[in-house]
mmCIF file of C-alpha atoms in Angstrom:
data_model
loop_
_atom_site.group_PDB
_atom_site.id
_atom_site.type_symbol
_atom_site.label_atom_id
_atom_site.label_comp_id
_atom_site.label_asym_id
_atom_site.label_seq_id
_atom_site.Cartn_x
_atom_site.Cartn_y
_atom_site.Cartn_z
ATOM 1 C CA UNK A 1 377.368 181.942 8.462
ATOM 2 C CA UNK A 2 375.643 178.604 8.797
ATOM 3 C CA UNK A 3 376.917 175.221 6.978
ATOM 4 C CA UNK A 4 376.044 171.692 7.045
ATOM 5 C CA UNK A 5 378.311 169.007 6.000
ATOM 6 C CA UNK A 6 377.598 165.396 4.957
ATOM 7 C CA UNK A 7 381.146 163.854 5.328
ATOM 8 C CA UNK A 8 379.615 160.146 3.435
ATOM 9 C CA UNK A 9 379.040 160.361 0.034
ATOM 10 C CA UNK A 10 377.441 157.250 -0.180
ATOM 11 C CA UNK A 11 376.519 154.339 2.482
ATOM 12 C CA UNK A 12 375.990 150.797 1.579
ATOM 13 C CA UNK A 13 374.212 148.803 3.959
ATOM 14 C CA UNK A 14 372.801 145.236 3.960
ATOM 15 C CA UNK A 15 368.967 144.774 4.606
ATOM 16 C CA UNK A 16 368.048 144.550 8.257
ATOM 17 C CA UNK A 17 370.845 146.189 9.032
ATOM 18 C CA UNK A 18 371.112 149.194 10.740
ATOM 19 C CA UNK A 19 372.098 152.784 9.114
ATOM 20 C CA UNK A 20 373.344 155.992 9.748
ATOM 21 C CA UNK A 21 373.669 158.748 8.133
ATOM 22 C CA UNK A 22 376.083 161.260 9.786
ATOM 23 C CA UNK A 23 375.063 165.279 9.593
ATOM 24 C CA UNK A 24 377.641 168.206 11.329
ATOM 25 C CA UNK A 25 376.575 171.792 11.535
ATOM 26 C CA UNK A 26 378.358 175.187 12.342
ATOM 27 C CA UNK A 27 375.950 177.732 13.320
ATOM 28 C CA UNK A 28 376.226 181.386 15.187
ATOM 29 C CA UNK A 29 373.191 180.889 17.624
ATOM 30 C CA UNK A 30 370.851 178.050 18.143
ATOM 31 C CA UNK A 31 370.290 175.202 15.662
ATOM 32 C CA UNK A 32 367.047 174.330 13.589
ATOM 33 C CA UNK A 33 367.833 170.826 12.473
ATOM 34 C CA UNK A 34 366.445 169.015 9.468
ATOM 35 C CA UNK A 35 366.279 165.419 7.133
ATOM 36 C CA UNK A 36 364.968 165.238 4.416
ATOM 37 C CA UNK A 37 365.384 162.172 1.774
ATOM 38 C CA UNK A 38 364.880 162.102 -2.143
ATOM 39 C CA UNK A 39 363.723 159.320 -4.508
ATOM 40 C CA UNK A 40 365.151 159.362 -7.998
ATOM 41 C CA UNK A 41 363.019 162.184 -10.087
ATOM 42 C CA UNK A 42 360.995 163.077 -7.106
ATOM 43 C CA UNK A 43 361.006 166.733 -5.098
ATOM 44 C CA UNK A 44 362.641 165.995 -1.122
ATOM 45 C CA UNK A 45 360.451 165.036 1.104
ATOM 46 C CA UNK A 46 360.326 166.011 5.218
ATOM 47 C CA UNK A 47 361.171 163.291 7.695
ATOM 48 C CA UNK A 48 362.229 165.011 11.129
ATOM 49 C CA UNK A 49 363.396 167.985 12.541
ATOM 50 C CA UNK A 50 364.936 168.717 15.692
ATOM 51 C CA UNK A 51 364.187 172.698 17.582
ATOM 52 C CA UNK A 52 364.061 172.073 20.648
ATOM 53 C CA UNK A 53 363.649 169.390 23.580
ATOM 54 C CA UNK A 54 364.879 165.781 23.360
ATOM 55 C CA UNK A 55 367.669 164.831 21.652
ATOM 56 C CA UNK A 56 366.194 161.815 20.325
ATOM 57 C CA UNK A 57 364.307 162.874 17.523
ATOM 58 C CA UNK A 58 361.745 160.406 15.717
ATOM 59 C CA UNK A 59 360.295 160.858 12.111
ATOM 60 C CA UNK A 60 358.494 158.995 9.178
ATOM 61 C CA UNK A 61 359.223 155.870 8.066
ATOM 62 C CA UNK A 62 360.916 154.707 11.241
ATOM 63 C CA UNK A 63 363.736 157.247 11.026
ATOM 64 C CA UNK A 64 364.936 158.981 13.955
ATOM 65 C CA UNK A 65 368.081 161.298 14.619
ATOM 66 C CA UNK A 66 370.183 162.252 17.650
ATOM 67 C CA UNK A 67 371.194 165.849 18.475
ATOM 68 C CA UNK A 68 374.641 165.939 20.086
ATOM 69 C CA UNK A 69 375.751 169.967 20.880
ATOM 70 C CA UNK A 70 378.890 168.871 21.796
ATOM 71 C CA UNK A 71 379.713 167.065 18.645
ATOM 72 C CA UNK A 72 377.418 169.684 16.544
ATOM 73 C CA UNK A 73 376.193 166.352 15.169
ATOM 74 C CA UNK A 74 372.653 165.289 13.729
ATOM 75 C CA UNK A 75 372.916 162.072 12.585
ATOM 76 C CA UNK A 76 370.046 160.468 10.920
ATOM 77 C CA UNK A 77 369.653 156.483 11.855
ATOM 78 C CA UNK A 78 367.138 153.696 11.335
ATOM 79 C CA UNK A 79 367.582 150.232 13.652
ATOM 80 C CA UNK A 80 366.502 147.845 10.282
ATOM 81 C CA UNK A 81 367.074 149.466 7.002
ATOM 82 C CA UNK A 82 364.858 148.317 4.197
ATOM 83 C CA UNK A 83 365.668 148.151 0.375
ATOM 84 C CA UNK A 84 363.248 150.794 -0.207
ATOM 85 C CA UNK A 85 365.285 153.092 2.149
ATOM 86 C CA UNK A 86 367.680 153.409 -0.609
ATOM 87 C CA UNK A 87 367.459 157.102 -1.805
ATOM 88 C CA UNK A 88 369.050 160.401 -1.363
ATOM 89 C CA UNK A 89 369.690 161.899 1.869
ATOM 90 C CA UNK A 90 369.760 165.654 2.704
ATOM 91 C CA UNK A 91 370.586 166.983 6.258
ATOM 92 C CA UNK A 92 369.861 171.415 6.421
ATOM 93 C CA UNK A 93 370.335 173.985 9.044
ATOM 94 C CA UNK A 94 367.588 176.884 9.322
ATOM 95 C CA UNK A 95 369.859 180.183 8.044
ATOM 96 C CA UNK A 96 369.592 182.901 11.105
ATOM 97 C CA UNK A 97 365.912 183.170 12.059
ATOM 98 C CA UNK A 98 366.043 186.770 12.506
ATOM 99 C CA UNK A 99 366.722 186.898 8.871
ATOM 100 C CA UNK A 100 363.592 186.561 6.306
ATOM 101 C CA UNK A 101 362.593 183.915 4.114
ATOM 102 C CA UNK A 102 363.038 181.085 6.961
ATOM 103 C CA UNK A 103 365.723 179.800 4.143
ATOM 104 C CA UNK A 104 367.440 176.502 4.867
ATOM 105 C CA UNK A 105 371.288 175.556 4.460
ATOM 106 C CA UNK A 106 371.975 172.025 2.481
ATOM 107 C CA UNK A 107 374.166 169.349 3.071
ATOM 108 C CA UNK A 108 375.311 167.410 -0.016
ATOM 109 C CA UNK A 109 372.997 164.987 0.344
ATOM 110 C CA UNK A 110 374.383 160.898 0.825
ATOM 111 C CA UNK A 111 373.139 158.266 -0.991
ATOM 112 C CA UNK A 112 371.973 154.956 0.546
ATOM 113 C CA UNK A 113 372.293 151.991 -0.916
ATOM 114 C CA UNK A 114 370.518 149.150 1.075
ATOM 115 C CA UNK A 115 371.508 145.381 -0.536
ATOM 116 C CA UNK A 116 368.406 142.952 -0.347
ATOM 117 C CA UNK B 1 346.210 169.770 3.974
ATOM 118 C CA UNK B 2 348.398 171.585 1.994
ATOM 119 C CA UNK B 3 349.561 170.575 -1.984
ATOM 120 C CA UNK B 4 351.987 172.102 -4.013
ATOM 121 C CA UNK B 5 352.049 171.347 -7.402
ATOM 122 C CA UNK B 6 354.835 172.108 -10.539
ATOM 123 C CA UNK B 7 354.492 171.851 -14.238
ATOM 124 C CA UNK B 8 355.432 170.416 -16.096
ATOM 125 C CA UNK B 9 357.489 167.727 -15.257
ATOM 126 C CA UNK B 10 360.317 167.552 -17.997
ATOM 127 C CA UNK B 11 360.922 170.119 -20.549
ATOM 128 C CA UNK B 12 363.301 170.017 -23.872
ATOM 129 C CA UNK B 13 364.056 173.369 -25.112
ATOM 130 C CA UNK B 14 366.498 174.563 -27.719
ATOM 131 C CA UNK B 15 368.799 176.774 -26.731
ATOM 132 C CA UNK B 16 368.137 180.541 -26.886
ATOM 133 C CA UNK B 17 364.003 180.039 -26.263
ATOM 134 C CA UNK B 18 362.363 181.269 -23.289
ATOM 135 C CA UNK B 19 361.363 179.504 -20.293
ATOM 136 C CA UNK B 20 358.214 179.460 -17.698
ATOM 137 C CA UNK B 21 358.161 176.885 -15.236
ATOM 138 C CA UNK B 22 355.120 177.378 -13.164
ATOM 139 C CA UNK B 23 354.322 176.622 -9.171
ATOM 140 C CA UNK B 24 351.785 176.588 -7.421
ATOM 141 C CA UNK B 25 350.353 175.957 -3.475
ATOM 142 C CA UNK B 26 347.207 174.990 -2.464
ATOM 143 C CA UNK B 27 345.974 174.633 1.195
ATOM 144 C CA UNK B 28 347.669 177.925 3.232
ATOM 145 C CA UNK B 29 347.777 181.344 3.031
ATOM 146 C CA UNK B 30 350.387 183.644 2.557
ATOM 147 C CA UNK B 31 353.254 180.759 2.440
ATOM 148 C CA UNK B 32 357.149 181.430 1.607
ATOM 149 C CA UNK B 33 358.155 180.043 -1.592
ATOM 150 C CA UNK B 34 361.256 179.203 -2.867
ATOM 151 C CA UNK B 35 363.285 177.843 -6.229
ATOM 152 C CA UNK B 36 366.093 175.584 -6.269
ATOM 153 C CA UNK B 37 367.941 173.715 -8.870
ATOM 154 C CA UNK B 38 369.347 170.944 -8.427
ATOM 155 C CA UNK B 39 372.666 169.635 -10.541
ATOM 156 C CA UNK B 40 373.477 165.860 -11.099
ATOM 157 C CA UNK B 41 371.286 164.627 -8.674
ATOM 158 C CA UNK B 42 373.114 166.451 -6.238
ATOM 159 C CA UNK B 43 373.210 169.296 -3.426
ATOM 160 C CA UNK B 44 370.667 172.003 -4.234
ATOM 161 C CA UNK B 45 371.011 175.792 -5.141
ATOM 162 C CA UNK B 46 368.525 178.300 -3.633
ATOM 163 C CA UNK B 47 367.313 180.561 -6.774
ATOM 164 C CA UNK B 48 364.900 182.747 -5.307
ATOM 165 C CA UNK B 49 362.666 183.090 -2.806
ATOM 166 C CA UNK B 50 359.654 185.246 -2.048
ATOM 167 C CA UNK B 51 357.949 186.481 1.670
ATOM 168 C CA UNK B 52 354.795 188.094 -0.279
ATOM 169 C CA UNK B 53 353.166 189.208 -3.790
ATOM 170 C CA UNK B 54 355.688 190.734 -5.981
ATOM 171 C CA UNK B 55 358.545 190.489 -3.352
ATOM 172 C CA UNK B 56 361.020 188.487 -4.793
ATOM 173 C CA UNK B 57 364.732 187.704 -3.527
ATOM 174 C CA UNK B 58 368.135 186.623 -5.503
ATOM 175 C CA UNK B 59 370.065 184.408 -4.154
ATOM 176 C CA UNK B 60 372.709 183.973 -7.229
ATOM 177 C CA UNK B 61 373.124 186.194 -10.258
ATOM 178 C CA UNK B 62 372.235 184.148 -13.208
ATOM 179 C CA UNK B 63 369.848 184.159 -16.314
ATOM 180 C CA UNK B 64 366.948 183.077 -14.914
ATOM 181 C CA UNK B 65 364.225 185.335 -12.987
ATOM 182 C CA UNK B 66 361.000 184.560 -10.779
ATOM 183 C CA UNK B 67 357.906 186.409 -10.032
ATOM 184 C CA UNK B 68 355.003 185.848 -7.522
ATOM 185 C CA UNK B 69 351.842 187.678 -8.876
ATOM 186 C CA UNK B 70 349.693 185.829 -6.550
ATOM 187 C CA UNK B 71 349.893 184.800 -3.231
ATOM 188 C CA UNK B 72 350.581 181.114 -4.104
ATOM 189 C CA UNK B 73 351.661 180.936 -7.366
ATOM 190 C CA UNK B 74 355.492 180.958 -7.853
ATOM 191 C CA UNK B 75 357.003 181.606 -11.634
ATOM 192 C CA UNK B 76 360.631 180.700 -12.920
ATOM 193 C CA UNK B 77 361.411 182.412 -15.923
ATOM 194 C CA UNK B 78 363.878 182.975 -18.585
ATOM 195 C CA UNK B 79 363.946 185.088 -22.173
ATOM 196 C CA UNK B 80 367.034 183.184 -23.617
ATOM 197 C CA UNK B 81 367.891 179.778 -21.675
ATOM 198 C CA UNK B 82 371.809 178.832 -22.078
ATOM 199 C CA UNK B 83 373.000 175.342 -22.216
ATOM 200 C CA UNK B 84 374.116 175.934 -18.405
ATOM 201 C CA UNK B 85 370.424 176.374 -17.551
ATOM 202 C CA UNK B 86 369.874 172.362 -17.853
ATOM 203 C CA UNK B 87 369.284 170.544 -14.142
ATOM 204 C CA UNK B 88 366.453 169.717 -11.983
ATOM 205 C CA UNK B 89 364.110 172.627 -10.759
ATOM 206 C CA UNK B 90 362.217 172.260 -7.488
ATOM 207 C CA UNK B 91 359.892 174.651 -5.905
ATOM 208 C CA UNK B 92 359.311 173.962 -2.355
ATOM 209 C CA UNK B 93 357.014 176.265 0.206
ATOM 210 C CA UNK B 94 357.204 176.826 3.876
ATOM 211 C CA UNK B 95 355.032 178.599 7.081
ATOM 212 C CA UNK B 96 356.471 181.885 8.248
ATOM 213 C CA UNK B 97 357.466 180.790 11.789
ATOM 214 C CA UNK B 98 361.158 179.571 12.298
ATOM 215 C CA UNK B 99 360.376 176.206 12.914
ATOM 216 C CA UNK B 100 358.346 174.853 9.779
ATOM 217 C CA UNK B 101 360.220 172.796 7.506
ATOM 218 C CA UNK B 102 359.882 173.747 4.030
ATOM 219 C CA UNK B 103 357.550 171.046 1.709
ATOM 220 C CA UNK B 104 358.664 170.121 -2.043
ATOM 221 C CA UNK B 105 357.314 169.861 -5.242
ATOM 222 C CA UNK B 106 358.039 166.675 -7.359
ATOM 223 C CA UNK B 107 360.212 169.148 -9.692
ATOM 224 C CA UNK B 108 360.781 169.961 -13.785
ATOM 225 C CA UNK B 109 363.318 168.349 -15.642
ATOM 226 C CA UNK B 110 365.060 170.828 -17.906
ATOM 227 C CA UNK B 111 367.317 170.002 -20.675
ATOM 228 C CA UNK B 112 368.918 172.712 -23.164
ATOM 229 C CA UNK B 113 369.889 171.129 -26.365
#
């Protein structure tokens, strides 16, 4: 079975700084990668995925993530945080795609907090 | 482009009542839907989800139930909510290929009192 871990429960990080947000997976065959971030009261929203291709993956907002198979690592990472980058973070794993429902696998989620 | 909406956004029901929480997806055609609920601002819990009208999978046993009597139109239910019921619902919808991300609604607020 499929599992994503978020090993961060929370990262503080000043303004202008950069951030990462670290994302390991386990899966049986190959990996469908997502982010996704939250605002307080509000549904996730989408910001990259990785399925195939380049490692480097870049999203909205000026997020980007790196796929490393070796490390079975997807870490989410922005060069210059901004305050309004602060929010809830949420790294998944597609469940097996032969399966139905193209159902997704959850991380914890990490919460950002980015100091002005 | 494609919408999904959810209503309503908070709720306050005593406990015992029933419960409809109602989605719905505008923009595509034969979508998946799902149901998650979300505890303490937290990780999420996959509820149900549905591949077509009337087909309808459980992911946990629980008190709650969903139906899909139209082909975008997603229904949370409940004839007796318990106190444990109380978190964050979100209904979210994705394409049928393996590589579409699923897409969120803002989510209901539930709170048992």
């Amino acid at each position: 079975a499929q599992s994503v871990a978020q090993p961060e429960d929370q990262v503080n990080v000043a303004e202008g700084n950069p951030l990462t947000v670290k994302c390991t997976y386990s899966v049986s065959g190959n990996p469908y990668l997502f982010w996704y971030v939250q605002y307080p009261n509000r549904g996730l929203q989408f910001l990259l995925k990785y399925i195939t291709g380049d490692n480097l993956v870049k999203g909205s907002y000026g997020f980007e993530a790196e796929f490393n198979k070796s490390q079975t690592s997807f870490h989410l990472k922005k060069p210059s945080a901004l305050v309004s980058d602060s929010a809830l973070y949420f790294c998944a794993v597609r469940d097996d795609v032969k399966a139905a429902g193209n159902k997704l696998t959850f991380g914890g989620g990490t919460r950002v907090l980015v100091k002005p | 482009s494609q919408t999904i909406h959810q209503w309503p956004a908070t709720l306050v029901q005593p406990v015992g009542s029933p419960l409809s929480l109602e989605c719905t997806v505008e923009g595509t055609s034969n979508p998946n839907l799902y149901w998650y609920r979300q505890a303490a601002g937290r990780g999420l819990q996959l509820l149900f989800y549905s591949v077509g009208i009337g087909q309808i999978s459980s992911e946990v046993p629980q008190n709650l139930s969903a139906s899909r009597p139209q082909d975008r139109q997603f229904i949370l239910s409940s004839k007796k909510l318990l106190l444990s019921d109380s978190g964050f619902y979100l209904c979210a919808w994705s394409g049928t290929t393996y590589n579409q991300p699923q897409h969120f609604g803002d989510g209901t607020r539930l709170s048992i009192l």
